[in-house]
Amino acid sequence: MSDFVILTDSSADLGTDLIAQYDIRVLPLSFTIRGLTYQDFPDHRDMDPRVFYDMLRKEEVATTAAVNVAQYIQALDALLREGRDVLVLAFSSGLSMTYNASSMAAEELRDKYPDRKLYTVDTLCASLGQGLLVWMAALEREKGKSIEEVRDWVVSHKLNICHQFTVDDLHFLKRGGRISATTAVVGSMLQIKPVLHVDNDGRLVNVGKVRGRHGSLKALVDRMEQTAIDPREQTVFISHGDCIQDAELVAQMVKDRFGVQNVYINYVGPVIGAHSGPGTLALFYYGIER
């Protein structure tokens, strides 16, 4: 296996199983709720996500913060000092300043370690879409590809990572400025659920709306049918905002409709969950376009 480190951040929502199996390093973003700040570690050592989502259901408000330049410098300096090359795959610049911080840190450290290779890539992905891309990059590394080859593969394929989202509570989108207060109130009364995706600029955009929760979950799978490449051969990723039964339902839908064999499910972490709310459900796969 090529001897370089793949470093991402906790917005990738990867579980400790994949992180350990594929030797992926993860820097935590942070979130603040009830006046206390927590690190969003993949093992949830600071706060169990079920506790976090229960707080949101009780109308607690959470704020979030990107990985900053100092955190990146500290982590990267330690790896470079060990003689390791590093490929950073960062949370979408359309949703966070995390990628910008990684670029600034890398620029500062390249002069200090002129013999090391240090690359940063804006994944333009979020949640387990970012996780799917990072995992696929790790698979490319396992094939023995060089750091430059894996970097170039990521850049060439990142817009093939399709993100299909729905949320259960429109008021979280209202608070984030993505819909108006009127739309949130009327939509909630009529059980209108949005269908969203992450576009080619790495931003979360609304692409449709349907009536009812089950309809919104089916709509995610319908959109997968339009764009997925050889779904039977893929590992599909699903993340959820403390609604595991809905995640398992969507997993069964893609198995039944497309013959998908492998599905990986994990939580939407607190950093993204703070803005999307309990009941968020997201489906990620490799497709012809976003």
PDB file of C-alpha atoms in Angstrom:
ATOM      1  CA  MET A   1       0.000   0.000   0.000  1.00  0.00           C
ATOM      2  CA  SER A   2       1.225   3.490  -0.838  1.00  0.00           C
ATOM      3  CA  ASP A   3       2.698   5.190   2.208  1.00  0.00           C
ATOM      4  CA  PHE A   4       0.721   8.396   2.557  1.00  0.00           C
ATOM      5  CA  VAL A   5      -1.973   9.584   4.931  1.00  0.00           C
ATOM      6  CA  ILE A   6      -5.549  10.386   3.927  1.00  0.00           C
ATOM      7  CA  LEU A   7      -6.826  13.070   6.290  1.00  0.00           C
ATOM      8  CA  THR A   8     -10.436  14.210   6.329  1.00  0.00           C
ATOM      9  CA  ASP A   9     -12.745  15.890   8.844  1.00  0.00           C
ATOM     10  CA  SER A  10     -15.702  14.713  10.882  1.00  0.00           C
ATOM     11  CA  SER A  11     -18.277  16.121   8.460  1.00  0.00           C
ATOM     12  CA  ALA A  12     -17.592  12.963   6.450  1.00  0.00           C
ATOM     13  CA  ASP A  13     -19.691  11.123   9.079  1.00  0.00           C
ATOM     14  CA  LEU A  14     -17.583   7.965   8.755  1.00  0.00           C
ATOM     15  CA  GLY A  15     -17.863   5.483  11.600  1.00  0.00           C
ATOM     16  CA  THR A  16     -14.925   4.176  13.552  1.00  0.00           C
ATOM     17  CA  ASP A  17     -15.187   0.829  11.739  1.00  0.00           C
ATOM     18  CA  LEU A  18     -14.304   2.198   8.303  1.00  0.00           C
ATOM     19  CA  ILE A  19     -11.824   4.698   9.746  1.00  0.00           C
ATOM     20  CA  ALA A  20      -9.873   1.911  11.420  1.00  0.00           C
ATOM     21  CA  GLN A  21     -10.163  -0.575   8.573  1.00  0.00           C
ATOM     22  CA  TYR A  22      -8.883   1.853   5.938  1.00  0.00           C
ATOM     23  CA  ASP A  23      -6.493   3.888   8.100  1.00  0.00           C
ATOM     24  CA  ILE A  24      -8.231   7.226   7.601  1.00  0.00           C
ATOM     25  CA  ARG A  25      -7.350  10.156   9.870  1.00  0.00           C
ATOM     26  CA  VAL A  26     -10.158  12.476  10.961  1.00  0.00           C
ATOM     27  CA  LEU A  27     -10.086  15.996  12.416  1.00  0.00           C
ATOM     28  CA  PRO A  28     -13.168  17.001  14.421  1.00  0.00           C
ATOM     29  CA  LEU A  29     -15.318  20.023  13.748  1.00  0.00           C
ATOM     30  CA  SER A  30     -17.032  21.435  16.832  1.00  0.00           C
ATOM     31  CA  PHE A  31     -20.537  22.323  17.944  1.00  0.00           C
ATOM     32  CA  THR A  32     -21.950  24.366  20.806  1.00  0.00           C
ATOM     33  CA  ILE A  33     -25.228  23.644  22.583  1.00  0.00           C
ATOM     34  CA  ARG A  34     -26.548  24.781  25.980  1.00  0.00           C
ATOM     35  CA  GLY A  35     -23.501  27.044  26.258  1.00  0.00           C
ATOM     36  CA  LEU A  36     -20.956  24.227  26.055  1.00  0.00           C
ATOM     37  CA  THR A  37     -18.687  23.386  23.122  1.00  0.00           C
ATOM     38  CA  TYR A  38     -18.009  19.819  22.054  1.00  0.00           C
ATOM     39  CA  GLN A  39     -15.722  18.174  19.518  1.00  0.00           C
ATOM     40  CA  ASP A  40     -17.439  16.083  16.856  1.00  0.00           C
ATOM     41  CA  PHE A  41     -15.243  12.978  17.098  1.00  0.00           C
ATOM     42  CA  PRO A  42     -16.247   9.946  14.995  1.00  0.00           C
ATOM     43  CA  ASP A  43     -16.543   7.813  18.146  1.00  0.00           C
ATOM     44  CA  HIS A  44     -18.879  10.419  19.690  1.00  0.00           C
ATOM     45  CA  ARG A  45     -16.799  10.539  22.854  1.00  0.00           C
ATOM     46  CA  ASP A  46     -17.995  14.068  23.659  1.00  0.00           C
ATOM     47  CA  MET A  47     -21.699  13.480  23.055  1.00  0.00           C
ATOM     48  CA  ASP A  48     -23.825  10.588  21.841  1.00  0.00           C
ATOM     49  CA  PRO A  49     -25.748  11.703  18.721  1.00  0.00           C
ATOM     50  CA  ARG A  50     -28.999  10.405  20.206  1.00  0.00           C
ATOM     51  CA  VAL A  51     -28.541  12.825  23.103  1.00  0.00           C
ATOM     52  CA  PHE A  52     -27.788  15.634  20.660  1.00  0.00           C
ATOM     53  CA  TYR A  53     -30.909  15.024  18.583  1.00  0.00           C
ATOM     54  CA  ASP A  54     -33.045  14.769  21.711  1.00  0.00           C
ATOM     55  CA  MET A  55     -31.792  18.243  22.652  1.00  0.00           C
ATOM     56  CA  LEU A  56     -32.792  19.563  19.224  1.00  0.00           C
ATOM     57  CA  ARG A  57     -36.245  18.057  19.616  1.00  0.00           C
ATOM     58  CA  LYS A  58     -36.553  20.028  22.854  1.00  0.00           C
ATOM     59  CA  GLU A  59     -35.843  23.181  20.818  1.00  0.00           C
ATOM     60  CA  GLU A  60     -32.273  23.655  21.958  1.00  0.00           C
ATOM     61  CA  VAL A  61     -30.227  25.598  19.388  1.00  0.00           C
ATOM     62  CA  ALA A  62     -26.800  24.359  18.276  1.00  0.00           C
ATOM     63  CA  THR A  63     -24.106  26.333  16.485  1.00  0.00           C
ATOM     64  CA  THR A  64     -21.106  24.888  14.672  1.00  0.00           C
ATOM     65  CA  ALA A  65     -17.506  25.737  13.835  1.00  0.00           C
ATOM     66  CA  ALA A  66     -15.141  24.545  11.112  1.00  0.00           C
ATOM     67  CA  VAL A  67     -11.750  22.962  11.648  1.00  0.00           C
ATOM     68  CA  ASN A  68      -9.492  26.012  11.951  1.00  0.00           C
ATOM     69  CA  VAL A  69      -6.032  26.724  10.578  1.00  0.00           C
ATOM     70  CA  ALA A  70      -4.311  26.061  13.910  1.00  0.00           C
ATOM     71  CA  GLN A  71      -5.908  22.601  14.186  1.00  0.00           C
ATOM     72  CA  TYR A  72      -4.776  21.727  10.683  1.00  0.00           C
ATOM     73  CA  ILE A  73      -1.248  22.989  11.297  1.00  0.00           C
ATOM     74  CA  GLN A  74      -0.956  20.952  14.474  1.00  0.00           C
ATOM     75  CA  ALA A  75      -2.207  17.742  12.844  1.00  0.00           C
ATOM     76  CA  LEU A  76      -0.308  18.147   9.587  1.00  0.00           C
ATOM     77  CA  ASP A  77       2.937  19.192  11.223  1.00  0.00           C
ATOM     78  CA  ALA A  78       2.945  16.018  13.322  1.00  0.00           C
ATOM     79  CA  LEU A  79       2.457  13.823  10.253  1.00  0.00           C
ATOM     80  CA  LEU A  80       4.992  15.635   8.088  1.00  0.00           C
ATOM     81  CA  ARG A  81       7.546  15.552  10.894  1.00  0.00           C
ATOM     82  CA  GLU A  82       7.192  11.748  10.893  1.00  0.00           C
ATOM     83  CA  GLY A  83       8.134  11.736   7.212  1.00  0.00           C
ATOM     84  CA  ARG A  84       4.576  11.057   5.970  1.00  0.00           C
ATOM     85  CA  ASP A  85       3.017  12.616   2.889  1.00  0.00           C
ATOM     86  CA  VAL A  86      -0.585  13.788   3.330  1.00  0.00           C
ATOM     87  CA  LEU A  87      -3.674  14.078   1.151  1.00  0.00           C
ATOM     88  CA  VAL A  88      -6.388  16.241   2.770  1.00  0.00           C
ATOM     89  CA  LEU A  89      -9.970  15.643   1.592  1.00  0.00           C
ATOM     90  CA  ALA A  90     -12.033  18.427   3.117  1.00  0.00           C
ATOM     91  CA  PHE A  91     -15.700  19.268   3.704  1.00  0.00           C
ATOM     92  CA  SER A  92     -17.303  21.229   0.861  1.00  0.00           C
ATOM     93  CA  SER A  93     -16.237  24.855   0.551  1.00  0.00           C
ATOM     94  CA  GLY A  94     -19.862  25.583  -0.361  1.00  0.00           C
ATOM     95  CA  LEU A  95     -20.922  24.718   3.185  1.00  0.00           C
ATOM     96  CA  SER A  96     -17.915  25.381   5.442  1.00  0.00           C
ATOM     97  CA  MET A  97     -14.612  27.224   5.795  1.00  0.00           C
ATOM     98  CA  THR A  98     -12.876  23.922   6.592  1.00  0.00           C
ATOM     99  CA  TYR A  99     -11.302  23.520   3.135  1.00  0.00           C
ATOM    100  CA  ASN A 100     -10.030  27.110   3.182  1.00  0.00           C
ATOM    101  CA  ALA A 101      -8.401  26.466   6.556  1.00  0.00           C
ATOM    102  CA  SER A 102      -6.711  23.315   5.210  1.00  0.00           C
ATOM    103  CA  SER A 103      -5.343  25.246   2.218  1.00  0.00           C
ATOM    104  CA  MET A 104      -3.927  28.011   4.410  1.00  0.00           C
ATOM    105  CA  ALA A 105      -2.297  25.479   6.730  1.00  0.00           C
ATOM    106  CA  ALA A 106      -0.794  23.559   3.817  1.00  0.00           C
ATOM    107  CA  GLU A 107       0.613  26.716   2.291  1.00  0.00           C
ATOM    108  CA  GLU A 108       2.316  27.575   5.553  1.00  0.00           C
ATOM    109  CA  LEU A 109       3.805  24.104   6.021  1.00  0.00           C
ATOM    110  CA  ARG A 110       5.106  23.430   2.518  1.00  0.00           C
ATOM    111  CA  ASP A 111       8.084  25.732   3.029  1.00  0.00           C
ATOM    112  CA  LYS A 112       8.875  24.031   6.335  1.00  0.00           C
ATOM    113  CA  TYR A 113       8.816  20.553   4.766  1.00  0.00           C
ATOM    114  CA  PRO A 114      10.028  21.000   1.175  1.00  0.00           C
ATOM    115  CA  ASP A 115      10.737  17.271   0.772  1.00  0.00           C
ATOM    116  CA  ARG A 116       7.237  16.179   1.716  1.00  0.00           C
ATOM    117  CA  LYS A 117       4.105  16.004  -0.445  1.00  0.00           C
ATOM    118  CA  LEU A 118       1.042  17.791   0.901  1.00  0.00           C
ATOM    119  CA  TYR A 119      -2.135  18.202  -1.142  1.00  0.00           C
ATOM    120  CA  THR A 120      -5.579  19.511  -0.244  1.00  0.00           C
ATOM    121  CA  VAL A 121      -8.780  18.820  -2.180  1.00  0.00           C
ATOM    122  CA  ASP A 122     -12.166  20.499  -1.840  1.00  0.00           C
ATOM    123  CA  THR A 123     -14.455  17.458  -2.022  1.00  0.00           C
ATOM    124  CA  LEU A 124     -17.558  19.576  -2.693  1.00  0.00           C
ATOM    125  CA  CYS A 125     -19.261  16.819  -0.660  1.00  0.00           C
ATOM    126  CA  ALA A 126     -20.984  16.581   2.702  1.00  0.00           C
ATOM    127  CA  SER A 127     -21.925  13.960   5.286  1.00  0.00           C
ATOM    128  CA  LEU A 128     -21.558  10.404   4.009  1.00  0.00           C
ATOM    129  CA  GLY A 129     -21.203  11.771   0.477  1.00  0.00           C
ATOM    130  CA  GLN A 130     -17.860  13.078   1.655  1.00  0.00           C
ATOM    131  CA  GLY A 131     -17.417   9.800   3.495  1.00  0.00           C
ATOM    132  CA  LEU A 132     -18.123   7.801   0.346  1.00  0.00           C
ATOM    133  CA  LEU A 133     -15.534   9.788  -1.615  1.00  0.00           C
ATOM    134  CA  VAL A 134     -12.936   9.410   1.144  1.00  0.00           C
ATOM    135  CA  TRP A 135     -13.600   5.664   1.359  1.00  0.00           C
ATOM    136  CA  MET A 136     -13.271   5.303  -2.401  1.00  0.00           C
ATOM    137  CA  ALA A 137      -9.984   7.237  -2.269  1.00  0.00           C
ATOM    138  CA  ALA A 138      -8.748   4.811   0.380  1.00  0.00           C
ATOM    139  CA  LEU A 139      -9.646   1.922  -1.934  1.00  0.00           C
ATOM    140  CA  GLU A 140      -7.596   3.551  -4.700  1.00  0.00           C
ATOM    141  CA  ARG A 141      -4.667   3.870  -2.266  1.00  0.00           C
ATOM    142  CA  GLU A 142      -4.996   0.161  -1.465  1.00  0.00           C
ATOM    143  CA  LYS A 143      -4.436  -0.578  -5.153  1.00  0.00           C
ATOM    144  CA  GLY A 144      -0.955   0.914  -4.707  1.00  0.00           C
ATOM    145  CA  LYS A 145      -1.639   4.238  -6.403  1.00  0.00           C
ATOM    146  CA  SER A 146       0.594   7.192  -5.586  1.00  0.00           C
ATOM    147  CA  ILE A 147      -0.612  10.217  -3.653  1.00  0.00           C
ATOM    148  CA  GLU A 148      -0.797  12.207  -6.905  1.00  0.00           C
ATOM    149  CA  GLU A 149      -2.788   9.460  -8.610  1.00  0.00           C
ATOM    150  CA  VAL A 150      -5.281   9.271  -5.752  1.00  0.00           C
ATOM    151  CA  ARG A 151      -5.538  13.074  -5.616  1.00  0.00           C
ATOM    152  CA  ASP A 152      -6.231  13.212  -9.354  1.00  0.00           C
ATOM    153  CA  TRP A 153      -8.788  10.396  -9.074  1.00  0.00           C
ATOM    154  CA  VAL A 154     -10.652  12.312  -6.374  1.00  0.00           C
ATOM    155  CA  VAL A 155     -10.659  15.534  -8.392  1.00  0.00           C
ATOM    156  CA  SER A 156     -11.905  13.676 -11.491  1.00  0.00           C
ATOM    157  CA  HIS A 157     -14.669  11.737  -9.733  1.00  0.00           C
ATOM    158  CA  LYS A 158     -15.942  13.937  -6.905  1.00  0.00           C
ATOM    159  CA  LEU A 159     -18.851  15.306  -8.960  1.00  0.00           C
ATOM    160  CA  ASN A 160     -20.018  11.733  -9.525  1.00  0.00           C
ATOM    161  CA  ILE A 161     -20.838  11.440  -5.809  1.00  0.00           C
ATOM    162  CA  CYS A 162     -24.589  12.035  -5.711  1.00  0.00           C
ATOM    163  CA  HIS A 163     -26.245  13.386  -2.564  1.00  0.00           C
ATOM    164  CA  GLN A 164     -30.000  13.051  -2.121  1.00  0.00           C
ATOM    165  CA  PHE A 165     -31.442  14.514   1.102  1.00  0.00           C
ATOM    166  CA  THR A 166     -34.758  15.046   2.762  1.00  0.00           C
ATOM    167  CA  VAL A 167     -35.588  16.558   6.145  1.00  0.00           C
ATOM    168  CA  ASP A 168     -38.502  15.996   8.474  1.00  0.00           C
ATOM    169  CA  ASP A 169     -38.681  19.398  10.205  1.00  0.00           C
ATOM    170  CA  LEU A 170     -38.731  22.425   7.909  1.00  0.00           C
ATOM    171  CA  HIS A 171     -37.983  24.829  10.735  1.00  0.00           C
ATOM    172  CA  PHE A 172     -34.302  23.895  10.717  1.00  0.00           C
ATOM    173  CA  LEU A 173     -34.058  24.922   7.052  1.00  0.00           C
ATOM    174  CA  LYS A 174     -35.940  28.119   7.914  1.00  0.00           C
ATOM    175  CA  ARG A 175     -33.442  28.964  10.663  1.00  0.00           C
ATOM    176  CA  GLY A 176     -30.585  28.412   8.218  1.00  0.00           C
ATOM    177  CA  GLY A 177     -32.172  30.805   5.725  1.00  0.00           C
ATOM    178  CA  ARG A 178     -32.858  28.116   3.098  1.00  0.00           C
ATOM    179  CA  ILE A 179     -36.643  28.594   3.152  1.00  0.00           C
ATOM    180  CA  SER A 180     -38.939  31.382   4.344  1.00  0.00           C
ATOM    181  CA  ALA A 181     -40.869  31.327   7.585  1.00  0.00           C
ATOM    182  CA  THR A 182     -44.137  31.179   5.611  1.00  0.00           C
ATOM    183  CA  THR A 183     -42.924  28.207   3.585  1.00  0.00           C
ATOM    184  CA  ALA A 184     -41.910  26.416   6.792  1.00  0.00           C
ATOM    185  CA  VAL A 185     -45.274  26.979   8.475  1.00  0.00           C
ATOM    186  CA  VAL A 186     -47.415  26.114   5.444  1.00  0.00           C
ATOM    187  CA  GLY A 187     -45.200  23.177   4.503  1.00  0.00           C
ATOM    188  CA  SER A 188     -45.405  21.769   8.007  1.00  0.00           C
ATOM    189  CA  MET A 189     -49.198  22.077   8.044  1.00  0.00           C
ATOM    190  CA  LEU A 190     -49.529  20.296   4.693  1.00  0.00           C
ATOM    191  CA  GLN A 191     -46.809  17.703   5.426  1.00  0.00           C
ATOM    192  CA  ILE A 192     -44.746  18.952   2.481  1.00  0.00           C
ATOM    193  CA  LYS A 193     -41.234  17.505   2.546  1.00  0.00           C
ATOM    194  CA  PRO A 194     -38.356  18.948   0.518  1.00  0.00           C
ATOM    195  CA  VAL A 195     -36.003  16.896  -1.629  1.00  0.00           C
ATOM    196  CA  LEU A 196     -32.533  18.431  -1.716  1.00  0.00           C
ATOM    197  CA  HIS A 197     -29.119  17.634  -3.104  1.00  0.00           C
ATOM    198  CA  VAL A 198     -25.568  18.970  -3.001  1.00  0.00           C
ATOM    199  CA  ASP A 199     -24.849  20.591  -6.352  1.00  0.00           C
ATOM    200  CA  ASN A 200     -21.633  20.915  -8.383  1.00  0.00           C
ATOM    201  CA  ASP A 201     -20.621  23.945  -6.317  1.00  0.00           C
ATOM    202  CA  GLY A 202     -20.924  21.922  -3.122  1.00  0.00           C
ATOM    203  CA  ARG A 203     -24.021  23.774  -1.917  1.00  0.00           C
ATOM    204  CA  LEU A 204     -27.233  22.286  -0.557  1.00  0.00           C
ATOM    205  CA  VAL A 205     -30.099  23.180  -2.911  1.00  0.00           C
ATOM    206  CA  ASN A 206     -33.779  22.308  -3.080  1.00  0.00           C
ATOM    207  CA  VAL A 207     -34.699  20.224  -6.133  1.00  0.00           C
ATOM    208  CA  GLY A 208     -38.282  19.263  -5.343  1.00  0.00           C
ATOM    209  CA  LYS A 209     -41.002  18.681  -2.782  1.00  0.00           C
ATOM    210  CA  VAL A 210     -43.415  15.860  -2.096  1.00  0.00           C
ATOM    211  CA  ARG A 211     -46.310  15.153   0.238  1.00  0.00           C
ATOM    212  CA  GLY A 212     -45.568  13.022   3.282  1.00  0.00           C
ATOM    213  CA  ARG A 213     -42.561  11.338   4.814  1.00  0.00           C
ATOM    214  CA  HIS A 214     -42.793   8.072   2.896  1.00  0.00           C
ATOM    215  CA  GLY A 215     -43.117  10.006  -0.355  1.00  0.00           C
ATOM    216  CA  SER A 216     -39.944  11.927   0.387  1.00  0.00           C
ATOM    217  CA  LEU A 217     -37.998   8.742   1.100  1.00  0.00           C
ATOM    218  CA  LYS A 218     -39.233   7.158  -2.114  1.00  0.00           C
ATOM    219  CA  ALA A 219     -38.269  10.329  -4.006  1.00  0.00           C
ATOM    220  CA  LEU A 220     -34.634   9.864  -2.952  1.00  0.00           C
ATOM    221  CA  VAL A 221     -34.626   6.377  -4.447  1.00  0.00           C
ATOM    222  CA  ASP A 222     -36.413   7.618  -7.581  1.00  0.00           C
ATOM    223  CA  ARG A 223     -33.646  10.155  -8.118  1.00  0.00           C
ATOM    224  CA  MET A 224     -31.051   7.422  -7.662  1.00  0.00           C
ATOM    225  CA  GLU A 225     -32.748   5.448 -10.432  1.00  0.00           C
ATOM    226  CA  GLN A 226     -32.221   8.401 -12.800  1.00  0.00           C
ATOM    227  CA  THR A 227     -28.477   8.841 -12.261  1.00  0.00           C
ATOM    228  CA  ALA A 228     -26.814   5.832 -10.584  1.00  0.00           C
ATOM    229  CA  ILE A 229     -24.140   3.885 -12.484  1.00  0.00           C
ATOM    230  CA  ASP A 230     -24.357   0.095 -12.066  1.00  0.00           C
ATOM    231  CA  PRO A 231     -26.067   0.338  -8.647  1.00  0.00           C
ATOM    232  CA  ARG A 232     -25.947  -3.438  -8.136  1.00  0.00           C
ATOM    233  CA  GLU A 233     -22.145  -3.226  -8.010  1.00  0.00           C
ATOM    234  CA  GLN A 234     -21.974  -0.293  -5.587  1.00  0.00           C
ATOM    235  CA  THR A 235     -21.782   0.130  -1.856  1.00  0.00           C
ATOM    236  CA  VAL A 236     -24.462   2.707  -1.103  1.00  0.00           C
ATOM    237  CA  PHE A 237     -24.076   5.028   1.880  1.00  0.00           C
ATOM    238  CA  ILE A 238     -27.005   6.340   3.956  1.00  0.00           C
ATOM    239  CA  SER A 239     -26.868   8.823   6.830  1.00  0.00           C
ATOM    240  CA  HIS A 240     -29.695   9.715   9.186  1.00  0.00           C
ATOM    241  CA  GLY A 241     -30.606  12.241  11.851  1.00  0.00           C
ATOM    242  CA  ASP A 242     -31.595   9.732  14.543  1.00  0.00           C
ATOM    243  CA  CYS A 243     -34.163   7.936  12.376  1.00  0.00           C
ATOM    244  CA  ILE A 244     -32.597   4.519  11.900  1.00  0.00           C
ATOM    245  CA  GLN A 245     -35.868   2.841  10.894  1.00  0.00           C
ATOM    246  CA  ASP A 246     -36.244   5.231   7.952  1.00  0.00           C
ATOM    247  CA  ALA A 247     -32.603   4.620   7.010  1.00  0.00           C
ATOM    248  CA  GLU A 248     -33.208   0.877   7.037  1.00  0.00           C
ATOM    249  CA  LEU A 249     -36.361   1.352   4.964  1.00  0.00           C
ATOM    250  CA  VAL A 250     -34.428   3.273   2.287  1.00  0.00           C
ATOM    251  CA  ALA A 251     -31.694   0.642   2.402  1.00  0.00           C
ATOM    252  CA  GLN A 252     -34.301  -2.039   1.692  1.00  0.00           C
ATOM    253  CA  MET A 253     -35.751   0.071  -1.128  1.00  0.00           C
ATOM    254  CA  VAL A 254     -32.416   0.284  -2.947  1.00  0.00           C
ATOM    255  CA  LYS A 255     -31.797  -3.421  -2.404  1.00  0.00           C
ATOM    256  CA  ASP A 256     -35.212  -4.365  -3.760  1.00  0.00           C
ATOM    257  CA  ARG A 257     -35.218  -1.961  -6.699  1.00  0.00           C
ATOM    258  CA  PHE A 258     -31.596  -2.120  -7.843  1.00  0.00           C
ATOM    259  CA  GLY A 259     -30.223  -5.335  -6.418  1.00  0.00           C
ATOM    260  CA  VAL A 260     -27.757  -3.417  -4.235  1.00  0.00           C
ATOM    261  CA  GLN A 261     -25.860  -5.837  -2.006  1.00  0.00           C
ATOM    262  CA  ASN A 262     -23.956  -3.527   0.338  1.00  0.00           C
ATOM    263  CA  VAL A 263     -25.320  -0.553   2.280  1.00  0.00           C
ATOM    264  CA  TYR A 264     -23.408   1.418   4.913  1.00  0.00           C
ATOM    265  CA  ILE A 265     -25.492   3.407   7.444  1.00  0.00           C
ATOM    266  CA  ASN A 266     -24.345   5.953  10.005  1.00  0.00           C
ATOM    267  CA  TYR A 267     -25.553   9.078  11.800  1.00  0.00           C
ATOM    268  CA  VAL A 268     -25.615  12.550  10.342  1.00  0.00           C
ATOM    269  CA  GLY A 269     -23.181  14.064  12.828  1.00  0.00           C
ATOM    270  CA  PRO A 270     -24.010  17.036  15.038  1.00  0.00           C
ATOM    271  CA  VAL A 271     -22.245  19.571  12.808  1.00  0.00           C
ATOM    272  CA  ILE A 272     -24.526  18.952   9.841  1.00  0.00           C
ATOM    273  CA  GLY A 273     -27.433  17.792  12.014  1.00  0.00           C
ATOM    274  CA  ALA A 274     -27.517  21.168  13.762  1.00  0.00           C
ATOM    275  CA  HIS A 275     -28.636  22.684  10.452  1.00  0.00           C
ATOM    276  CA  SER A 276     -30.809  19.863   9.082  1.00  0.00           C
ATOM    277  CA  GLY A 277     -32.458  18.601  12.268  1.00  0.00           C
ATOM    278  CA  PRO A 278     -33.804  15.289  13.547  1.00  0.00           C
ATOM    279  CA  GLY A 279     -35.297  13.097  10.856  1.00  0.00           C
ATOM    280  CA  THR A 280     -32.787  14.065   8.178  1.00  0.00           C
ATOM    281  CA  LEU A 281     -32.281  11.202   5.736  1.00  0.00           C
ATOM    282  CA  ALA A 282     -29.577  11.218   3.052  1.00  0.00           C
ATOM    283  CA  LEU A 283     -28.751   8.739   0.289  1.00  0.00           C
ATOM    284  CA  PHE A 284     -25.334   8.689  -1.402  1.00  0.00           C
ATOM    285  CA  TYR A 285     -24.120   6.754  -4.429  1.00  0.00           C
ATOM    286  CA  TYR A 286     -21.895   6.941  -7.513  1.00  0.00           C
ATOM    287  CA  GLY A 287     -23.704   8.365 -10.532  1.00  0.00           C
ATOM    288  CA  ILE A 288     -23.344   9.945 -13.952  1.00  0.00           C
ATOM    289  CA  GLU A 289     -23.888  13.404 -12.473  1.00  0.00           C
ATOM    290  CA  ARG A 290     -25.180  15.085  -9.350  1.00  0.00           C
TER     291      ARG A 290
END
